[in-house]
C-alpha atoms as an extended CHARMM CRD file, in Angstrom:
* protein
*
       203  EXT
         1         1  UNK       CA             18.7010000000       56.4710000000       -6.9040000000  PROA      1               0.0000000000
         2         2  UNK       CA             20.2800000000       58.9080000000       -4.6940000000  PROA      2               0.0000000000
         3         3  UNK       CA             23.9190000000       56.8520000000       -4.7000000000  PROA      3               0.0000000000
         4         4  UNK       CA             23.7580000000       57.1600000000       -8.6750000000  PROA      4               0.0000000000
         5         5  UNK       CA             23.3050000000       60.8510000000       -8.1610000000  PROA      5               0.0000000000
         6         6  UNK       CA             26.5220000000       60.8840000000       -6.3280000000  PROA      6               0.0000000000
         7         7  UNK       CA             28.6940000000       59.1960000000       -8.0160000000  PROA      7               0.0000000000
         8         8  UNK       CA             27.9210000000       61.5060000000      -11.3480000000  PROA      8               0.0000000000
         9         9  UNK       CA             28.3330000000       64.1730000000       -9.1650000000  PROA      9               0.0000000000
        10        10  UNK       CA             31.1560000000       63.2620000000       -7.4430000000  PROA      10              0.0000000000
        11        11  UNK       CA             32.6760000000       61.8690000000      -11.2340000000  PROA      11              0.0000000000
        12        12  UNK       CA             32.0740000000       65.5890000000      -12.6450000000  PROA      12              0.0000000000
        13        13  UNK       CA             33.7380000000       67.2440000000      -10.2850000000  PROA      13              0.0000000000
        14        14  UNK       CA             36.6700000000       65.1060000000      -10.9460000000  PROA      14              0.0000000000
        15        15  UNK       CA             36.7040000000       66.8470000000      -14.3440000000  PROA      15              0.0000000000
        16        16  UNK       CA             36.0430000000       70.0410000000      -13.2370000000  PROA      16              0.0000000000
        17        17  UNK       CA             38.8050000000       69.5480000000      -10.7620000000  PROA      17              0.0000000000
        18        18  UNK       CA             41.1430000000       68.5570000000      -13.5400000000  PROA      18              0.0000000000
        19        19  UNK       CA             40.0930000000       71.0450000000      -15.0950000000  PROA      19              0.0000000000
        20        20  UNK       CA             41.2540000000       73.6040000000      -12.3440000000  PROA      20              0.0000000000
        21        21  UNK       CA             44.4230000000       72.7670000000      -11.0250000000  PROA      21              0.0000000000
        22        22  UNK       CA             45.6730000000       73.0920000000      -15.0390000000  PROA      22              0.0000000000
        23        23  UNK       CA             44.4520000000       76.3260000000      -15.3600000000  PROA      23              0.0000000000
        24        24  UNK       CA             45.6320000000       77.3750000000      -12.3200000000  PROA      24              0.0000000000
        25        25  UNK       CA             49.1680000000       75.8500000000      -13.8720000000  PROA      25              0.0000000000
        26        26  UNK       CA             49.0160000000       77.5280000000      -16.5430000000  PROA      26              0.0000000000
        27        27  UNK       CA             48.0760000000       80.7190000000      -15.2510000000  PROA      27              0.0000000000
        28        28  UNK       CA             50.9560000000       80.6340000000      -12.8270000000  PROA      28              0.0000000000
        29        29  UNK       CA             53.9270000000       79.0380000000      -14.4950000000  PROA      29              0.0000000000
        30        30  UNK       CA             53.2960000000       80.3970000000      -18.3840000000  PROA      30              0.0000000000
        31        31  UNK       CA             51.1230000000       83.3780000000      -18.6390000000  PROA      31              0.0000000000
        32        32  UNK       CA             52.8460000000       85.9270000000      -18.6200000000  PROA      32              0.0000000000
        33        33  UNK       CA             50.5650000000       88.5290000000      -18.0550000000  PROA      33              0.0000000000
        34        34  UNK       CA             49.2840000000       86.7850000000      -13.9390000000  PROA      34              0.0000000000
        35        35  UNK       CA             51.8550000000       84.8920000000      -13.0880000000  PROA      35              0.0000000000
        36        36  UNK       CA             54.9960000000       84.0060000000      -14.5360000000  PROA      36              0.0000000000
        37        37  UNK       CA             57.8170000000       86.1520000000      -14.3110000000  PROA      37              0.0000000000
        38        38  UNK       CA             61.1020000000       85.6570000000      -15.8190000000  PROA      38              0.0000000000
        39        39  UNK       CA             64.4330000000       87.2630000000      -15.5960000000  PROA      39              0.0000000000
        40        40  UNK       CA             65.2820000000       86.2720000000      -12.4030000000  PROA      40              0.0000000000
        41        41  UNK       CA             69.1220000000       85.3220000000      -11.8470000000  PROA      41              0.0000000000
        42        42  UNK       CA             68.7760000000       84.3470000000       -8.3280000000  PROA      42              0.0000000000
        43        43  UNK       CA             66.4630000000       82.9350000000       -5.7260000000  PROA      43              0.0000000000
        44        44  UNK       CA             63.0530000000       85.3060000000       -4.6280000000  PROA      44              0.0000000000
        45        45  UNK       CA             61.3380000000       84.8310000000       -1.9360000000  PROA      45              0.0000000000
        46        46  UNK       CA             59.3710000000       86.2300000000        1.1790000000  PROA      46              0.0000000000
        47        47  UNK       CA             59.5600000000       84.5430000000        4.5270000000  PROA      47              0.0000000000
        48        48  UNK       CA             57.7900000000       87.2880000000        6.4980000000  PROA      48              0.0000000000
        49        49  UNK       CA             54.5160000000       86.4280000000        7.2170000000  PROA      49              0.0000000000
        50        50  UNK       CA             51.9620000000       89.1410000000        5.5150000000  PROA      50              0.0000000000
        51        51  UNK       CA             55.1800000000       91.6600000000        4.6500000000  PROA      51              0.0000000000
        52        52  UNK       CA             53.4300000000       91.3950000000        1.2150000000  PROA      52              0.0000000000
        53        53  UNK       CA             49.7530000000       91.9840000000        2.2360000000  PROA      53              0.0000000000
        54        54  UNK       CA             50.8260000000       94.7600000000        3.8390000000  PROA      54              0.0000000000
        55        55  UNK       CA             52.9130000000       96.4510000000        0.9870000000  PROA      55              0.0000000000
        56        56  UNK       CA             49.7940000000       96.6250000000       -1.0150000000  PROA      56              0.0000000000
        57        57  UNK       CA             47.5230000000       98.4100000000        1.2940000000  PROA      57              0.0000000000
        58        58  UNK       CA             50.4340000000      100.8520000000        2.5450000000  PROA      58              0.0000000000
        59        59  UNK       CA             51.1920000000      101.5070000000       -1.4040000000  PROA      59              0.0000000000
        60        60  UNK       CA             47.7550000000      100.7310000000       -3.0330000000  PROA      60              0.0000000000
        61        61  UNK       CA             47.7820000000      104.1880000000       -4.6290000000  PROA      61              0.0000000000
        62        62  UNK       CA             51.0600000000      102.4200000000       -6.4110000000  PROA      62              0.0000000000
        63        63  UNK       CA             49.1710000000       99.9980000000       -7.6350000000  PROA      63              0.0000000000
        64        64  UNK       CA             46.9380000000       99.0820000000      -10.2780000000  PROA      64              0.0000000000
        65        65  UNK       CA             43.4160000000       98.2360000000       -9.2660000000  PROA      65              0.0000000000
        66        66  UNK       CA             44.2870000000       95.5490000000      -11.2080000000  PROA      66              0.0000000000
        67        67  UNK       CA             47.4170000000       94.2280000000       -9.8390000000  PROA      67              0.0000000000
        68        68  UNK       CA             45.3510000000       94.3590000000       -6.1420000000  PROA      68              0.0000000000
        69        69  UNK       CA             42.2430000000       92.5200000000       -7.0680000000  PROA      69              0.0000000000
        70        70  UNK       CA             44.9950000000       89.8630000000       -8.3630000000  PROA      70              0.0000000000
        71        71  UNK       CA             47.4120000000       89.5070000000       -5.8290000000  PROA      71              0.0000000000
        72        72  UNK       CA             44.8450000000       90.0280000000       -2.6220000000  PROA      72              0.0000000000
        73        73  UNK       CA             41.6130000000       89.2000000000       -3.6670000000  PROA      73              0.0000000000
        74        74  UNK       CA             42.2360000000       86.7690000000       -6.6900000000  PROA      74              0.0000000000
        75        75  UNK       CA             45.0230000000       84.3260000000       -4.3020000000  PROA      75              0.0000000000
        76        76  UNK       CA             42.1230000000       84.1200000000       -2.0940000000  PROA      76              0.0000000000
        77        77  UNK       CA             39.3270000000       83.1290000000       -4.8800000000  PROA      77              0.0000000000
        78        78  UNK       CA             41.8640000000       81.1430000000       -6.8270000000  PROA      78              0.0000000000
        79        79  UNK       CA             41.7360000000       78.4270000000       -4.4400000000  PROA      79              0.0000000000
        80        80  UNK       CA             38.3750000000       78.6800000000       -3.1460000000  PROA      80              0.0000000000
        81        81  UNK       CA             37.3490000000       75.3670000000       -5.3630000000  PROA      81              0.0000000000
        82        82  UNK       CA             39.8600000000       73.1960000000       -3.3100000000  PROA      82              0.0000000000
        83        83  UNK       CA             37.2580000000       73.6080000000       -0.4030000000  PROA      83              0.0000000000
        84        84  UNK       CA             34.0030000000       73.0190000000       -2.5700000000  PROA      84              0.0000000000
        85        85  UNK       CA             35.6270000000       69.7890000000       -4.7520000000  PROA      85              0.0000000000
        86        86  UNK       CA             37.6950000000       67.9320000000       -2.5390000000  PROA      86              0.0000000000
        87        87  UNK       CA             34.6720000000       66.6440000000       -0.0060000000  PROA      87              0.0000000000
        88        88  UNK       CA             31.8970000000       66.2160000000       -2.8900000000  PROA      88              0.0000000000
        89        89  UNK       CA             35.1270000000       64.2100000000       -5.1000000000  PROA      89              0.0000000000
        90        90  UNK       CA             35.8300000000       61.9940000000       -1.9760000000  PROA      90              0.0000000000
        91        91  UNK       CA             32.0170000000       61.1910000000       -1.2120000000  PROA      91              0.0000000000
        92        92  UNK       CA             32.9780000000       60.4660000000        1.9870000000  PROA      92              0.0000000000
        93        93  UNK       CA             33.4350000000       62.5720000000        4.8750000000  PROA      93              0.0000000000
        94        94  UNK       CA             35.9990000000       65.3200000000        4.2270000000  PROA      94              0.0000000000
        95        95  UNK       CA             36.6880000000       67.3410000000        7.5100000000  PROA      95              0.0000000000
        96        96  UNK       CA             38.5180000000       70.6490000000        7.9350000000  PROA      96              0.0000000000
        97        97  UNK       CA             41.7560000000       69.4160000000        8.6250000000  PROA      97              0.0000000000
        98        98  UNK       CA             41.7370000000       67.5630000000        5.5630000000  PROA      98              0.0000000000
        99        99  UNK       CA             40.8920000000       70.7600000000        2.9340000000  PROA      99              0.0000000000
       100       100  UNK       CA             42.9420000000       72.9360000000        5.1590000000  PROA      100             0.0000000000
       101       101  UNK       CA             46.5010000000       70.8280000000        4.5550000000  PROA      101             0.0000000000
       102       102  UNK       CA             45.3040000000       69.6780000000        1.2040000000  PROA      102             0.0000000000
       103       103  UNK       CA             45.0250000000       73.0980000000        0.2870000000  PROA      103             0.0000000000
       104       104  UNK       CA             48.1910000000       74.1650000000        1.8790000000  PROA      104             0.0000000000
       105       105  UNK       CA             50.0500000000       71.3570000000        0.3700000000  PROA      105             0.0000000000
       106       106  UNK       CA             48.8270000000       72.2730000000       -2.9280000000  PROA      106             0.0000000000
       107       107  UNK       CA             50.5200000000       76.3470000000       -2.3640000000  PROA      107             0.0000000000
       108       108  UNK       CA             53.4330000000       74.8500000000       -0.9070000000  PROA      108             0.0000000000
       109       109  UNK       CA             54.3730000000       72.9390000000       -4.3670000000  PROA      109             0.0000000000
       110       110  UNK       CA             53.2410000000       75.9440000000       -6.6410000000  PROA      110             0.0000000000
       111       111  UNK       CA             55.5020000000       78.1230000000       -3.9280000000  PROA      111             0.0000000000
       112       112  UNK       CA             58.4010000000       76.2500000000       -4.1380000000  PROA      112             0.0000000000
       113       113  UNK       CA             58.4600000000       74.8210000000       -8.0120000000  PROA      113             0.0000000000
       114       114  UNK       CA             58.5330000000       78.9330000000       -9.3280000000  PROA      114             0.0000000000
       115       115  UNK       CA             61.1240000000       79.2570000000       -6.5870000000  PROA      115             0.0000000000
       116       116  UNK       CA             63.1860000000       76.7300000000       -8.1440000000  PROA      116             0.0000000000
       117       117  UNK       CA             62.7260000000       77.5190000000      -11.8100000000  PROA      117             0.0000000000
       118       118  UNK       CA             62.9400000000       81.0300000000      -11.0820000000  PROA      118             0.0000000000
       119       119  UNK       CA             59.1070000000       81.8450000000      -12.3990000000  PROA      119             0.0000000000
       120       120  UNK       CA             58.3740000000       83.6410000000       -9.4590000000  PROA      120             0.0000000000
       121       121  UNK       CA             58.4470000000       84.5110000000       -6.2370000000  PROA      121             0.0000000000
       122       122  UNK       CA             58.1930000000       82.3630000000       -3.2150000000  PROA      122             0.0000000000
       123       123  UNK       CA             55.7010000000       83.9840000000       -0.6950000000  PROA      123             0.0000000000
       124       124  UNK       CA             54.6620000000       82.8940000000        2.3970000000  PROA      124             0.0000000000
       125       125  UNK       CA             51.8740000000       85.4480000000        1.8940000000  PROA      125             0.0000000000
       126       126  UNK       CA             51.0600000000       83.6050000000       -0.7030000000  PROA      126             0.0000000000
       127       127  UNK       CA             50.7350000000       80.2120000000        0.9790000000  PROA      127             0.0000000000
       128       128  UNK       CA             48.2600000000       82.0220000000        3.6650000000  PROA      128             0.0000000000
       129       129  UNK       CA             45.8600000000       83.5140000000        0.9950000000  PROA      129             0.0000000000
       130       130  UNK       CA             45.4610000000       80.2620000000       -0.5000000000  PROA      130             0.0000000000
       131       131  UNK       CA             45.0400000000       78.3430000000        2.1600000000  PROA      131             0.0000000000
       132       132  UNK       CA             42.6260000000       81.1490000000        3.4610000000  PROA      132             0.0000000000
       133       133  UNK       CA             40.9990000000       80.6800000000        0.0010000000  PROA      133             0.0000000000
       134       134  UNK       CA             40.3510000000       76.9470000000        0.3150000000  PROA      134             0.0000000000
       135       135  UNK       CA             38.5810000000       76.8470000000        4.3990000000  PROA      135             0.0000000000
       136       136  UNK       CA             36.7330000000       79.9590000000        2.9800000000  PROA      136             0.0000000000
       137       137  UNK       CA             35.7030000000       77.5840000000       -0.2700000000  PROA      137             0.0000000000
       138       138  UNK       CA             34.9260000000       74.9570000000        2.8400000000  PROA      138             0.0000000000
       139       139  UNK       CA             32.7770000000       76.9500000000        4.0200000000  PROA      139             0.0000000000
       140       140  UNK       CA             30.4240000000       77.6910000000        0.7680000000  PROA      140             0.0000000000
       141       141  UNK       CA             30.5220000000       73.9460000000        0.7770000000  PROA      141             0.0000000000
       142       142  UNK       CA             28.6530000000       73.3210000000        4.1790000000  PROA      142             0.0000000000
       143       143  UNK       CA             26.6820000000       75.7440000000        4.1270000000  PROA      143             0.0000000000
       144       144  UNK       CA             25.1400000000       74.1820000000        0.4170000000  PROA      144             0.0000000000
       145       145  UNK       CA             25.1610000000       70.4540000000        2.0620000000  PROA      145             0.0000000000
       146       146  UNK       CA             23.4800000000       72.0170000000        4.9350000000  PROA      146             0.0000000000
       147       147  UNK       CA             20.9700000000       73.2940000000        2.8110000000  PROA      147             0.0000000000
       148       148  UNK       CA             20.4070000000       70.3150000000        0.6960000000  PROA      148             0.0000000000
       149       149  UNK       CA             20.1500000000       68.3870000000        3.4430000000  PROA      149             0.0000000000
       150       150  UNK       CA             17.2990000000       70.5530000000        4.9890000000  PROA      150             0.0000000000
       151       151  UNK       CA             15.0790000000       70.7940000000        2.4430000000  PROA      151             0.0000000000
       152       152  UNK       CA             15.2710000000       67.5220000000        1.9310000000  PROA      152             0.0000000000
       153       153  UNK       CA             13.8390000000       66.6030000000        4.9760000000  PROA      153             0.0000000000
       154       154  UNK       CA             10.9830000000       68.7430000000        4.5510000000  PROA      154             0.0000000000
       155       155  UNK       CA             10.3140000000       67.1260000000        1.1330000000  PROA      155             0.0000000000
       156       156  UNK       CA             10.8540000000       63.2770000000        2.0750000000  PROA      156             0.0000000000
       157       157  UNK       CA              9.0890000000       64.4560000000        5.8260000000  PROA      157             0.0000000000
       158       158  UNK       CA              6.4690000000       66.0750000000        3.5180000000  PROA      158             0.0000000000
       159       159  UNK       CA              5.8490000000       62.8670000000        1.5560000000  PROA      159             0.0000000000
       160       160  UNK       CA              5.6200000000       60.4990000000        4.5930000000  PROA      160             0.0000000000
       161       161  UNK       CA              3.0350000000       62.6110000000        6.4170000000  PROA      161             0.0000000000
       162       162  UNK       CA              0.9840000000       61.9780000000        2.6890000000  PROA      162             0.0000000000
       163       163  UNK       CA              0.9430000000       59.0030000000        3.2540000000  PROA      163             0.0000000000
       164       164  UNK       CA             -2.8780000000       57.3400000000        4.4890000000  PROA      164             0.0000000000
       165       165  UNK       CA             -2.7210000000       56.5170000000        7.9200000000  PROA      165             0.0000000000
       166       166  UNK       CA             -3.9190000000       52.9030000000        7.1090000000  PROA      166             0.0000000000
       167       167  UNK       CA             -0.7390000000       51.9410000000        6.5740000000  PROA      167             0.0000000000
       168       168  UNK       CA             -0.1050000000       51.7510000000       10.4210000000  PROA      168             0.0000000000
       169       169  UNK       CA             -2.9740000000       49.3380000000       11.0220000000  PROA      169             0.0000000000
       170       170  UNK       CA             -1.0530000000       47.1070000000        8.1480000000  PROA      170             0.0000000000
       171       171  UNK       CA              1.9980000000       45.6130000000        9.1320000000  PROA      171             0.0000000000
       172       172  UNK       CA              4.0950000000       48.0980000000        6.6770000000  PROA      172             0.0000000000
       173       173  UNK       CA              5.7940000000       50.8850000000        8.2300000000  PROA      173             0.0000000000
       174       174  UNK       CA              7.3480000000       54.0250000000        6.7830000000  PROA      174             0.0000000000
       175       175  UNK       CA             11.0890000000       54.8550000000        6.1890000000  PROA      175             0.0000000000
       176       176  UNK       CA             13.4540000000       57.0030000000        7.4340000000  PROA      176             0.0000000000
       177       177  UNK       CA             12.4720000000       58.4430000000        3.5970000000  PROA      177             0.0000000000
       178       178  UNK       CA              9.1310000000       58.1220000000        3.9470000000  PROA      178             0.0000000000
       179       179  UNK       CA              8.9150000000       54.8480000000        1.5470000000  PROA      179             0.0000000000
       180       180  UNK       CA              7.0050000000       51.9080000000        2.8280000000  PROA      180             0.0000000000
       181       181  UNK       CA              8.3530000000       48.8080000000        4.2840000000  PROA      181             0.0000000000
       182       182  UNK       CA              6.8940000000       45.6530000000        4.5560000000  PROA      182             0.0000000000
       183       183  UNK       CA              6.3330000000       44.0090000000        7.2620000000  PROA      183             0.0000000000
       184       184  UNK       CA              8.3040000000       40.8390000000        8.7280000000  PROA      184             0.0000000000
       185       185  UNK       CA              6.6040000000       37.7070000000        9.7990000000  PROA      185             0.0000000000
       186       186  UNK       CA              6.8500000000       39.2900000000       13.3630000000  PROA      186             0.0000000000
       187       187  UNK       CA              4.7760000000       41.3730000000       12.1450000000  PROA      187             0.0000000000
       188       188  UNK       CA              2.1420000000       39.4820000000       10.5680000000  PROA      188             0.0000000000
       189       189  UNK       CA              1.5350000000       37.5190000000       13.4750000000  PROA      189             0.0000000000
       190       190  UNK       CA              1.0670000000       40.3590000000       15.6590000000  PROA      190             0.0000000000
       191       191  UNK       CA             -1.5520000000       42.0580000000       13.7010000000  PROA      191             0.0000000000
       192       192  UNK       CA             -3.2510000000       38.8380000000       12.6730000000  PROA      192             0.0000000000
       193       193  UNK       CA             -3.4080000000       37.7370000000       16.5290000000  PROA      193             0.0000000000
       194       194  UNK       CA             -4.6900000000       41.6870000000       16.9360000000  PROA      194             0.0000000000
       195       195  UNK       CA             -7.3000000000       41.3820000000       14.2520000000  PROA      195             0.0000000000
       196       196  UNK       CA             -8.5380000000       38.3820000000       16.5640000000  PROA      196             0.0000000000
       197       197  UNK       CA             -9.0050000000       39.5800000000       19.1510000000  PROA      197             0.0000000000
       198       198  UNK       CA            -10.9370000000       42.7260000000       18.1630000000  PROA      198             0.0000000000
       199       199  UNK       CA            -13.3620000000       40.5670000000       16.2970000000  PROA      199             0.0000000000
       200       200  UNK       CA            -13.9600000000       38.1280000000       19.2460000000  PROA      200             0.0000000000
       201       201  UNK       CA            -14.8070000000       41.2390000000       21.5860000000  PROA      201             0.0000000000
       202       202  UNK       CA            -17.6130000000       41.8720000000       18.8220000000  PROA      202             0.0000000000
       203       203  UNK       CA            -18.9550000000       38.6290000000       18.5670000000  PROA      203             0.0000000000
């Protein structure tokens, strides 16, 4: 049942991920309001780390609140879903560096396409903030996974505690999740020998 649930969650997450990537591509390359900037006749880029971030913070009174949110917090939050969805889709152990580099590569792909199509600016600050967003999303995933694992341990541990004590003397053993496993032939022989020994003493 748990395997089926994980597969279903992975499948749903994959669909959500496809929708998410499609939305990111749309807003960056086709939305005039948020991402697409036309009219450039030459390549535009910023290769100085934190230059644009510092400019927005220093001259924030010159920008609208929406511009500040979009270019600072927006660049972080928009990539947070990658850090959450990637480990769920893989259904394998996914480390920090895997999410880090995958987020960085996707952001680098977007910035490079913006540069060569001249619909935006290649900005190293965007790379930094996008990658930070992916890492933050991964941290959220780790916290959520730890919470659910802790909850399951408490739930299954309680189920194991509710099993009657008679199980201990019947040759059956408790599984990791509180389930009951059937005894082996060796366990049967041991239980029968113990039964004869106890009954022999009573006589």
